[in-house]
Coordinates of C-alpha atoms in Angstrom, one line a residue:
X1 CA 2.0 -6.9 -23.9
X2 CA 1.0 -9.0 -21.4
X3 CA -3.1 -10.7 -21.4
X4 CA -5.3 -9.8 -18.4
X5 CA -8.0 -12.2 -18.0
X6 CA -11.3 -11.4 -15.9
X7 CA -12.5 -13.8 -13.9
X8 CA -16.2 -14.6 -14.0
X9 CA -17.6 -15.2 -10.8
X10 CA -19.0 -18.7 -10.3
X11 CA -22.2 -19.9 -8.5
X12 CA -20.9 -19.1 -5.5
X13 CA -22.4 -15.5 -4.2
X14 CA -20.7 -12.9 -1.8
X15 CA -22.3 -11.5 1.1
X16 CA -21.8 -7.9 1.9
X17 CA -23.1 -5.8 4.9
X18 CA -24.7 -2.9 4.8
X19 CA -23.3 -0.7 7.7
X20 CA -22.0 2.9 9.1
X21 CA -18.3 3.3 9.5
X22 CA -17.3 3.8 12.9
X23 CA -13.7 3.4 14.1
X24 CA -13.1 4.2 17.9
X25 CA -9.4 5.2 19.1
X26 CA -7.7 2.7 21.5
X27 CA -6.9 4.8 24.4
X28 CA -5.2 1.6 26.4
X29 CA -1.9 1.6 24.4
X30 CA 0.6 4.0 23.4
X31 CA 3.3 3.5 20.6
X32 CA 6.4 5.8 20.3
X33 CA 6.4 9.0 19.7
X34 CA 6.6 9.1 15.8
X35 CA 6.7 13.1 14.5
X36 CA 8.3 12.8 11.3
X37 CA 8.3 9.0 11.0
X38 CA 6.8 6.1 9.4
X39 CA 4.4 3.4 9.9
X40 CA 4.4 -0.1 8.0
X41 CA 2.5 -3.4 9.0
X42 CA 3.4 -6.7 7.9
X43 CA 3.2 -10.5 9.8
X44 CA 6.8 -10.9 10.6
X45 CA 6.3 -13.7 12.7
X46 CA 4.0 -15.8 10.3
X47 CA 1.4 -16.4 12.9
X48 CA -1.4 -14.7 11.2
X49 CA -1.3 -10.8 12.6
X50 CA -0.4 -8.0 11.8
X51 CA 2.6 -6.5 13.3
X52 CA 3.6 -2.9 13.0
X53 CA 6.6 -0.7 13.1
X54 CA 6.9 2.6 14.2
X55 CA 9.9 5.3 13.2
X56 CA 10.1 9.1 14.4
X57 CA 11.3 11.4 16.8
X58 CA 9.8 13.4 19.8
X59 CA 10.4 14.9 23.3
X60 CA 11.7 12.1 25.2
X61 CA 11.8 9.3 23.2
X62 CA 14.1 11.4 20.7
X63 CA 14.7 9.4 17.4
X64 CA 13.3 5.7 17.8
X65 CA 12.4 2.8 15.4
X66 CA 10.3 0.1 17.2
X67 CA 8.9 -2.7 16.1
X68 CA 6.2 -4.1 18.1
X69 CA 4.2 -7.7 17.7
X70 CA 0.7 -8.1 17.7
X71 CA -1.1 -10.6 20.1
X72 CA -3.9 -11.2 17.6
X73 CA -6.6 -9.1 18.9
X74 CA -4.3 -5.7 17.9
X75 CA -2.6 -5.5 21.6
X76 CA 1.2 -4.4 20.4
X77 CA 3.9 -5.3 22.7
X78 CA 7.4 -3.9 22.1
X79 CA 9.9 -6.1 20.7
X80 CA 14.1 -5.8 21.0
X81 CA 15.8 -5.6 17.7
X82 CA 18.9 -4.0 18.3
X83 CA 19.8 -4.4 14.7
X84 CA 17.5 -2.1 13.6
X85 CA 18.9 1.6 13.2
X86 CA 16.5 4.5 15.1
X87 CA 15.6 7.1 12.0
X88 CA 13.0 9.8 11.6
X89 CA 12.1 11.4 8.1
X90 CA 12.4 8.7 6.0
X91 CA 10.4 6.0 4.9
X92 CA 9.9 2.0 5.6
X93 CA 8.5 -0.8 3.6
X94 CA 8.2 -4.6 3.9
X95 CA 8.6 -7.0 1.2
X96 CA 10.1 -10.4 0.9
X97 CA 13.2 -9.4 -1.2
X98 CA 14.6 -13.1 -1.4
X99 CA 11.3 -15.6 -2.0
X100 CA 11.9 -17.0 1.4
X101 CA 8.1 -16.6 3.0
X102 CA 9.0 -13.9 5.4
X103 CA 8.3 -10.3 5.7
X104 CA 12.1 -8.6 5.1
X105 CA 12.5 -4.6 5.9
X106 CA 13.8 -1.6 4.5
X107 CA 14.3 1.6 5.6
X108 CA 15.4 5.0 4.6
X109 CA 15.8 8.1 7.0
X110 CA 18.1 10.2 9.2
X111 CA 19.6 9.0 12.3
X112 CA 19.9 11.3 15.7
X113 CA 23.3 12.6 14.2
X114 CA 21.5 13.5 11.6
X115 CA 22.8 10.8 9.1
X116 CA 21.3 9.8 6.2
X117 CA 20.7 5.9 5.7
X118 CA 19.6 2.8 3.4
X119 CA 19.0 -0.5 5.8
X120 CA 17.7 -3.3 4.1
X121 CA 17.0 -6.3 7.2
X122 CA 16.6 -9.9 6.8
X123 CA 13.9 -11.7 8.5
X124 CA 14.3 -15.0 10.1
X125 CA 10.8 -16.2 9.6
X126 CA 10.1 -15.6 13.5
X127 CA 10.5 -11.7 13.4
X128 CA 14.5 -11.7 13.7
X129 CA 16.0 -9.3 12.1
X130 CA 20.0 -8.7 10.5
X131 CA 21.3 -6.3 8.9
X132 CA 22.2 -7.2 5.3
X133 CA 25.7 -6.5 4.3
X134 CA 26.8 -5.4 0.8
X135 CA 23.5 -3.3 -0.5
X136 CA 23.9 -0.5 -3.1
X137 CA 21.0 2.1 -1.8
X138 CA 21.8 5.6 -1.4
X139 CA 21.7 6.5 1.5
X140 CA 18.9 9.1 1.8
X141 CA 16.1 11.0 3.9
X142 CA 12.9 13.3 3.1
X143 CA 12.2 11.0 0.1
X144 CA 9.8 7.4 -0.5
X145 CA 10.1 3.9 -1.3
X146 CA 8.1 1.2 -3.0
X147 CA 8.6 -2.2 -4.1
X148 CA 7.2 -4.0 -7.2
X149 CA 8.3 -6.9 -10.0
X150 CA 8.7 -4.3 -12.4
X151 CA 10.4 -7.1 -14.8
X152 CA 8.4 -9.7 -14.5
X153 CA 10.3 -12.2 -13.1
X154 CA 8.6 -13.3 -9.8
X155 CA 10.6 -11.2 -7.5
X156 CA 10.5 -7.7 -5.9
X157 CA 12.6 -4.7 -7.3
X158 CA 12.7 -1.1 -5.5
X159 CA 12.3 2.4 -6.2
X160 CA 13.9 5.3 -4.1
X161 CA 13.6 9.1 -3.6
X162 CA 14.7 11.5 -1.5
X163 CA 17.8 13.4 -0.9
X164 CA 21.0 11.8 0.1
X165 CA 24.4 12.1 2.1
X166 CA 25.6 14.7 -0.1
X167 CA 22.4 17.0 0.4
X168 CA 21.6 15.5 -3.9
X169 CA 17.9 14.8 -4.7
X170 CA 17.8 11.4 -6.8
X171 CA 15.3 9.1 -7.8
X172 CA 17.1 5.7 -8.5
X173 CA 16.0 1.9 -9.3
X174 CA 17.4 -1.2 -8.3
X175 CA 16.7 -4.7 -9.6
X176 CA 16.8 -7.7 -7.7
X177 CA 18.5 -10.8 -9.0
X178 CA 16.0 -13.4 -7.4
X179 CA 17.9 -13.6 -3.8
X180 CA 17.7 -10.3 -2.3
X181 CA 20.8 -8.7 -4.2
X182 CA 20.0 -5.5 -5.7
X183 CA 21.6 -3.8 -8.3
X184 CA 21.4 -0.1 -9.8
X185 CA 19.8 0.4 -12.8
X186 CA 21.9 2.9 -15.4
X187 CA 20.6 5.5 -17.5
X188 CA 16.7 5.6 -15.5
X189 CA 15.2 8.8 -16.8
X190 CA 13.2 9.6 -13.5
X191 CA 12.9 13.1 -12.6
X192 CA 14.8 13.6 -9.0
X193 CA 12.5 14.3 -6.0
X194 CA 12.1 14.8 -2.4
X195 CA 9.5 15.5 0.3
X196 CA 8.1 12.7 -2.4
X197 CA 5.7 9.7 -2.7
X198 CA 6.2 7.0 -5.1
X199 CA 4.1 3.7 -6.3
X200 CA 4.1 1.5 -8.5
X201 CA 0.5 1.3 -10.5
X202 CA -0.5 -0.6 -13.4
X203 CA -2.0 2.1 -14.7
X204 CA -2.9 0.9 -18.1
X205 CA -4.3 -2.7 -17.7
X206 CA -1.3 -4.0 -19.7
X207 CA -0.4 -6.8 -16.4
X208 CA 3.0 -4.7 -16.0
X209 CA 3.9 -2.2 -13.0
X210 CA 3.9 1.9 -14.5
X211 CA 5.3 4.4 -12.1
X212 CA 3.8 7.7 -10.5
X213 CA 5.9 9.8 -8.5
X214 CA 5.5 12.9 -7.1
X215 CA 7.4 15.6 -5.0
X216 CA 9.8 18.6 -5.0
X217 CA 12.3 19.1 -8.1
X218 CA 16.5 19.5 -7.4
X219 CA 14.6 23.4 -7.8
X220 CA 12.4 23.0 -4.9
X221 CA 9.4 23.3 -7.4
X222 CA 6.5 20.9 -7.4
X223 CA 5.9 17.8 -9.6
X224 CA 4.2 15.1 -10.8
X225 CA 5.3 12.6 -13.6
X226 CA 3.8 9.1 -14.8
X227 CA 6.3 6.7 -16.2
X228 CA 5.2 4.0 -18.4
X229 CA 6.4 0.4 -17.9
X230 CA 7.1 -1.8 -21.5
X231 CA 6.7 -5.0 -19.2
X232 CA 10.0 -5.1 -18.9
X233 CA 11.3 -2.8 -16.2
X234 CA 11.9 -0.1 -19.4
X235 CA 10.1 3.2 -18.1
X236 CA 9.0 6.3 -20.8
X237 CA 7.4 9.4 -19.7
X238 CA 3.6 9.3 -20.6
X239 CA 3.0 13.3 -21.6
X240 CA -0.7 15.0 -21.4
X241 CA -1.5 13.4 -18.1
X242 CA -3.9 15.6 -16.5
X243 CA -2.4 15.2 -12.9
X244 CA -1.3 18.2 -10.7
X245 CA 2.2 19.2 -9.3
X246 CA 2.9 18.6 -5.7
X247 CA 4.9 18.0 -2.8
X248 CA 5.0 17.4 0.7
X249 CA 1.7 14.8 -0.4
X250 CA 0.5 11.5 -1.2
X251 CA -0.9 8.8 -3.8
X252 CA -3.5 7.1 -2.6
X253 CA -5.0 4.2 -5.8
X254 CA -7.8 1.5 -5.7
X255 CA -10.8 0.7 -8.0
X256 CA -13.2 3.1 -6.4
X257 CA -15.7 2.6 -9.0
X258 CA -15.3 -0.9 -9.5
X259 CA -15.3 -1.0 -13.3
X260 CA -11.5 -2.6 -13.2
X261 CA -8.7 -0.4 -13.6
X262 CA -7.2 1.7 -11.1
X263 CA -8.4 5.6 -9.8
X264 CA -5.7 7.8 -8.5
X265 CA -6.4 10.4 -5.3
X266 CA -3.3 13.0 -5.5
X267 CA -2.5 15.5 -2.1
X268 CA 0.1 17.9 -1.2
X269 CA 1.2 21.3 -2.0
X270 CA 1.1 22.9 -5.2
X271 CA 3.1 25.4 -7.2
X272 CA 1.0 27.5 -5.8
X273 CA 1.5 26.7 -2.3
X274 CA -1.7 25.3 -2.2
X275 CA -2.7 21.8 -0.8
X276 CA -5.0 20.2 -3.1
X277 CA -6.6 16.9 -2.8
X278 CA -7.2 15.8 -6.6
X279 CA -9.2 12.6 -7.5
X280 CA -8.5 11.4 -11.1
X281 CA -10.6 8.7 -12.6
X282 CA -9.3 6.3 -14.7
X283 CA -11.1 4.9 -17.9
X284 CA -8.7 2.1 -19.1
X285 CA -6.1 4.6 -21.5
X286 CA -6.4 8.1 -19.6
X287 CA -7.4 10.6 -16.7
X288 CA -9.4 12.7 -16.1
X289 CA -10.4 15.0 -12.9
X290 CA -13.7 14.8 -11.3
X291 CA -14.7 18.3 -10.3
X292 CA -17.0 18.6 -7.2
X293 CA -15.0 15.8 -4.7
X294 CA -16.0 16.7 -1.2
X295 CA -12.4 16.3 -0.3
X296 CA -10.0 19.0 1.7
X297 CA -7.2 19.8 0.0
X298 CA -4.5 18.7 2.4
X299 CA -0.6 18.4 2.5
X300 CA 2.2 17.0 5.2
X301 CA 0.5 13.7 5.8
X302 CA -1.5 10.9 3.3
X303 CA -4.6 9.4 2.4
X304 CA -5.8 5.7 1.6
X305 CA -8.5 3.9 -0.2
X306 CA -10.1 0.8 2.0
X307 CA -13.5 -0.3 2.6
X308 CA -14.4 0.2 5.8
X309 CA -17.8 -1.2 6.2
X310 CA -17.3 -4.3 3.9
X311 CA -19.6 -3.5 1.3
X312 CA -17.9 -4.1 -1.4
X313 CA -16.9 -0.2 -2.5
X314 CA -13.6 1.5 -1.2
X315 CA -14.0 4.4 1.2
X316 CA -11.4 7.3 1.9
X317 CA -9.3 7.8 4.9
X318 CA -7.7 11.0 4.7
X319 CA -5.4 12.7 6.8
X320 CA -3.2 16.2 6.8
X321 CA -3.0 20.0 7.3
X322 CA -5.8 21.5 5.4
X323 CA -7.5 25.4 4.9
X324 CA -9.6 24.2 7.9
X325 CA -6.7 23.0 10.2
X326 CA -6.1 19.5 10.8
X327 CA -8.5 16.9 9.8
X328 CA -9.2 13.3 10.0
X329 CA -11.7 12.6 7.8
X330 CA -13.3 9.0 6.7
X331 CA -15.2 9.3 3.3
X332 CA -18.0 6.5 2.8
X333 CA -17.8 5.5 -1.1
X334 CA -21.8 5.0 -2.3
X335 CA -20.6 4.0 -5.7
X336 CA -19.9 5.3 -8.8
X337 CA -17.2 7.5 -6.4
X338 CA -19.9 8.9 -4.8
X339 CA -18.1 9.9 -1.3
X340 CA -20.0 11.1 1.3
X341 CA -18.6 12.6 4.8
X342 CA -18.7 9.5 6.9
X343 CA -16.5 10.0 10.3
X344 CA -14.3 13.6 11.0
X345 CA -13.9 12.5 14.6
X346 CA -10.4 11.6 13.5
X347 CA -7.5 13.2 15.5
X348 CA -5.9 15.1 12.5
X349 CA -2.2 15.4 12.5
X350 CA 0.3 16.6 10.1
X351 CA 4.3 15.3 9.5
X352 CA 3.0 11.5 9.6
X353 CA 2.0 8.8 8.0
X354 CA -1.0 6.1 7.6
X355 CA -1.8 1.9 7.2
X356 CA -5.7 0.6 7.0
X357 CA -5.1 -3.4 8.0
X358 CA -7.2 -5.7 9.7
X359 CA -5.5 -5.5 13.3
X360 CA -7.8 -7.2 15.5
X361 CA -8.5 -10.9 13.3
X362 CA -12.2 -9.5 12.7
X363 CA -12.3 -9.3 9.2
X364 CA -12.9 -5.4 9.8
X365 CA -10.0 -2.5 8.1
X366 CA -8.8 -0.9 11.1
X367 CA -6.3 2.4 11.4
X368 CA -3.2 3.5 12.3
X369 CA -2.3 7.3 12.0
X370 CA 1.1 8.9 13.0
X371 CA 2.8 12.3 13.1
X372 CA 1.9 15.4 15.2
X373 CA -1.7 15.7 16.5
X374 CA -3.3 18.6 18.8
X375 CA -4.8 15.7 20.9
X376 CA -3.2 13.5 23.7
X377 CA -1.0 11.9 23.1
X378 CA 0.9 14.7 20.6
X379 CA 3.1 12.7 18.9
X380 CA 2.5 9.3 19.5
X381 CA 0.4 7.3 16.8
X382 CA -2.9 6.7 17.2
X383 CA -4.6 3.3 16.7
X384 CA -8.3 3.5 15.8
X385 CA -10.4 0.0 15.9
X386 CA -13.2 -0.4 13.6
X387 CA -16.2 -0.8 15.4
X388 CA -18.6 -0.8 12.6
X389 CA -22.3 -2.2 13.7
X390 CA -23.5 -4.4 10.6
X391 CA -27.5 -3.5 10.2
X392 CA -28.2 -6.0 7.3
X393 CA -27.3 -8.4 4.8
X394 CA -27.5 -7.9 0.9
X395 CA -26.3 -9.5 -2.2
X396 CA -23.7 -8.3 -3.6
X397 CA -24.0 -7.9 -7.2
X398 CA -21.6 -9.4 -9.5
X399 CA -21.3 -5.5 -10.9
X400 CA -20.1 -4.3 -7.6
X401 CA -17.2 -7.0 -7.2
X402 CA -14.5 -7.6 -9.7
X403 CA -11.9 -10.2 -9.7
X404 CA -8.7 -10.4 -12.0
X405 CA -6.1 -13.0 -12.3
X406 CA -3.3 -12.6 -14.4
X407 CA -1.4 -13.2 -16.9
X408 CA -2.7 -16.7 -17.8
X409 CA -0.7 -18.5 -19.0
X410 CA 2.1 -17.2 -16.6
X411 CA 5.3 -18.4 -16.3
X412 CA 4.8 -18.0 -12.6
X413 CA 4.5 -15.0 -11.4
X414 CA 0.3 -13.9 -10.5
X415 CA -0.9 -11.4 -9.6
X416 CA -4.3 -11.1 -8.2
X417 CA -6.7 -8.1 -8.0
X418 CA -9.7 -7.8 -6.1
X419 CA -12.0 -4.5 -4.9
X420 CA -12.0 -5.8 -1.5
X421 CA -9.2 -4.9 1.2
X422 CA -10.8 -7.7 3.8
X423 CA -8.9 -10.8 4.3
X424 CA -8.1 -13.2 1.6
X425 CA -6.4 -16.6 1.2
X426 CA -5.2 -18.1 -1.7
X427 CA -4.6 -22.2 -2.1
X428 CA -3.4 -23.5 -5.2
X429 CA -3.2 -27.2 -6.1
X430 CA -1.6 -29.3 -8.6
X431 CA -4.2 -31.6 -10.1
X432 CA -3.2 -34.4 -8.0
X433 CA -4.7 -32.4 -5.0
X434 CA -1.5 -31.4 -3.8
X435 CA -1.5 -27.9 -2.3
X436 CA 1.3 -26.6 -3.8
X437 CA 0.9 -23.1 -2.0
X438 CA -1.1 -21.0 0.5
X439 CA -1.0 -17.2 1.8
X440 CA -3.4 -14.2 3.0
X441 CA -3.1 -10.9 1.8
X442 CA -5.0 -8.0 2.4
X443 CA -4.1 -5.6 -0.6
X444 CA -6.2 -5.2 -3.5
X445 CA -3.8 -6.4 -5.3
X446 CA -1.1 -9.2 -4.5
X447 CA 1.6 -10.9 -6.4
X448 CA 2.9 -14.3 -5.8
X449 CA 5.1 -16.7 -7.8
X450 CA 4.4 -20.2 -8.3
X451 CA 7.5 -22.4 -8.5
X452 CA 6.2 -25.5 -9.7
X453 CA 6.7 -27.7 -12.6
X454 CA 4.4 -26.4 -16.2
X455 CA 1.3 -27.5 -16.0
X456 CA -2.5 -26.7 -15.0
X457 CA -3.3 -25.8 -11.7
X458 CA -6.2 -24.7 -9.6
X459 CA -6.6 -21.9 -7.8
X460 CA -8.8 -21.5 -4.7
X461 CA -9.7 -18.0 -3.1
X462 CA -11.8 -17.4 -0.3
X463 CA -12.4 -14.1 0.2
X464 CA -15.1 -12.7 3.1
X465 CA -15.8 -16.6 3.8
X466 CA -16.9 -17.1 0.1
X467 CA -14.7 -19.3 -2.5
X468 CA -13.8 -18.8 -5.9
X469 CA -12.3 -21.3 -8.3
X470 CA -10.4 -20.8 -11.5
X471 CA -7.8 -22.6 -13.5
X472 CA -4.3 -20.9 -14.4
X473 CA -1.5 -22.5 -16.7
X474 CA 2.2 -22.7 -15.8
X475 CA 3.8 -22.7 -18.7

């Protein structure tokens, strides 16, 4: 079992602002229409944005996939990648899959035909994207996708759902050898779902990836199954866990009360044909529901944990068809997952998708929601801009802010996890002062590996403009 080492803070102190959330929708731009599509963000041009890409259909526009660059201040401009494959009801994820620094793609969904399909594209390090030859996905819609080092190895490996050419619901893992080849694991135990969400969570604190995945059995029936990881890719099926059966829904995790492991939010429909919006809070070895959430049940969209108003806490965006209609609701986290109504001024939509990423280079969580609205425009996403007025400044307390670096020693590969989604930056140095690697992120938590000799070596990370310092052995 792998050692997870908490970090304690050092002199330095971190400045938080006390503030209302208040995100205003960009009416200047429109993005393509995007009714059963996906929406991911990454900085495929390495010049410090975020980029996004947009997948869907609507009247029109029929089935698109666009990707569009950001000019730094969250104005998107359409960019030509004609090797890019237009798809709707799928799913689309960046990762680099071959330890090259750049942003690579993959997507799952149905063409205009409709035809199922698995793309995997390589980026050029300027936003260029090919086509790679030779992958092994199945080819597949209605499902999810997610990425994680599963094996510990330093490089990402893939999960899929969903159903594929043949009309088969599957649920299948693929390891990557280092370089962006994938191959199929045998003999995986996953239960087969569509109309799905997967992730990859360490559940358990043990500094390895577990599995959650939810979504409708090869029976059309509900579920939701938690896979444990032995820290070597080997997945078992953890029993008694307390979480509800769904479909059509989503997994939204963070550390909403700050006390370091990770709380799960679970939405869609039930067996009962009911959309539910469960919040499980996680106490180190099990779950457990907290009655009395103020949240909708919802279905036919997502939700996602992110702190709007930089205080240190994760709020709640959350998204879908509810009892009430549609909603689009922000949630203000006062601690101890205390969530409060904060913002339902929110266009709701259903048959879509969400990101929360800093869009504008102002170190504030901005939105992006797709799908099918009852607001102009219908079916185009929506970007909303956080606008949040801060009205003071307060200490944070080292109880409200948690840092985790691990495993140390490592034989490369760290992973960092903070309770902040703001901007951060990472530096390490060799103790010769050579800077051996930097990178921002703006997850919770990030992986990276360090291919250097063994050795000790300093790690710098500055996070809302304050630095933290800690050692970490290569071994």
């Amino acid at each position: 079992m792998k050692r997870t080492i908490t970090l304690l803070l050092m002199a330095f102190t971190l400045n938080s602002y006390s503030q209302s959330i208040n995100v205003q929708l960009d009416t200047t731009q429109t993005l393509q229409n995007s009714d059963g599509g996906s929406v991911a963000y990454a900085d495929i041009d390495l010049d410090g944005d975020n980029d996004l890409l947009i997948t869907g259909n609507g009247p029109g526009t029929g089935v698109s996939s666009t990707l569009y660059v950001n000019d730094g201040l969250g104005n998107f401009t359409a960019m030509s990648q004609p090797a890019i494959v237009n798809v709707f009801a799928g799913a689309a994820e960046f990762a680099d899959v071959d330890n090259d620094g750049d942003m690579d793609l993959f997507m799952t969904g149905n063409t205009s035909s409709p035809a199922a399909t698995a793309n995997l594209y390589l980026n050029d390090g300027m936003g260029n994207f090919t086509l790679a030859s030779g992958t092994p996905f199945e080819a597949s819609n209605s499902g999810d996708i997610d990425f994680g080092d599963i094996d510990g190895d330093g490089d990402i490996d893939l999960i899929m759902t969903g159903k594929n050419a043949s009309d088969s619901v599957f649920s299948k893992l693929y390891l990557n050898n280092g370089a962006g080849s994938y191959s199929l694991v045998s003999g995986t135990s996953f239960t087969p779902v569509w109309k799905s969400s997967t992730e990859f969570i360490d559940v358990d604190n043990d500094g390895d990836l577990d599995l959650l995945i939810c979504g409708a059995n090869a029976s059309d029936v509900s579920t939701t199954k938690l896979y444990e990881n032995n820290g070597i890719g080997t997945f078992s099926l953890v029993t008694g866990v307390p979480f509800d059966n769904v479909q059509f829904g989503d997994i939204a995790f963070g550390d909403t009360d700050n006390d370091g492991d990770q709380d799960i939010l679970l939405t869609g429909m039930n067996v009962s044909g009911q959309g539910v919006a469960n919040f499980y809070v996680n106490n180190g070895t099990s779950f457990s529901l907290l009655p009395s959430t103020p949240f909708l049940g919802t279905f036919f969209h997502s939700s996602a944990f992110a702190d709007f108003n930089n205080d240190g806490k994760l709020d709640l965006l959350h998204v879908g068809n509810s009892s009430s209609g549609l909603i689009g609701h922000i949630y203000e986290n006062q601690g101890s997952n205390n969530f409060i109504l904060a913002d339902s001024t929110l266009s709701g939509s259903y048959n879509g998708s969400n990101i929360t990423a800093d869009l504008t280079g102002d170190n504030k969580i901005d939105i992006v929601t797709t799908g099918t609205s009852f607001t102009a425009p219908f079916r185009a996403p929506k970007i909303y801009i956080n606008q949040s007025v801060i009205l003071s400044v307060n200490e944070l307390n080292n109880e409200d802010f948690h840092l985790t670096l691990f495993p140390n020693p490592t034989n490369g590969l760290i992973t960092i996890e903070i309770n902040s989604t703001s901007q951060s930056a990472i530096e390490i140095y060799d103790l010769t002062g050579r800077l051996v690697l930097k990178e921002s992120f703006f997850d919770t938590m990030h992986s990276i590996y360090l291919k250097e000799a063994p050795g000790i070596y300093m790690v710098r990370l500055t996070i809302n403009n304050q630095v933290y310092a800690r050692k970490i052995q290569l071994k």
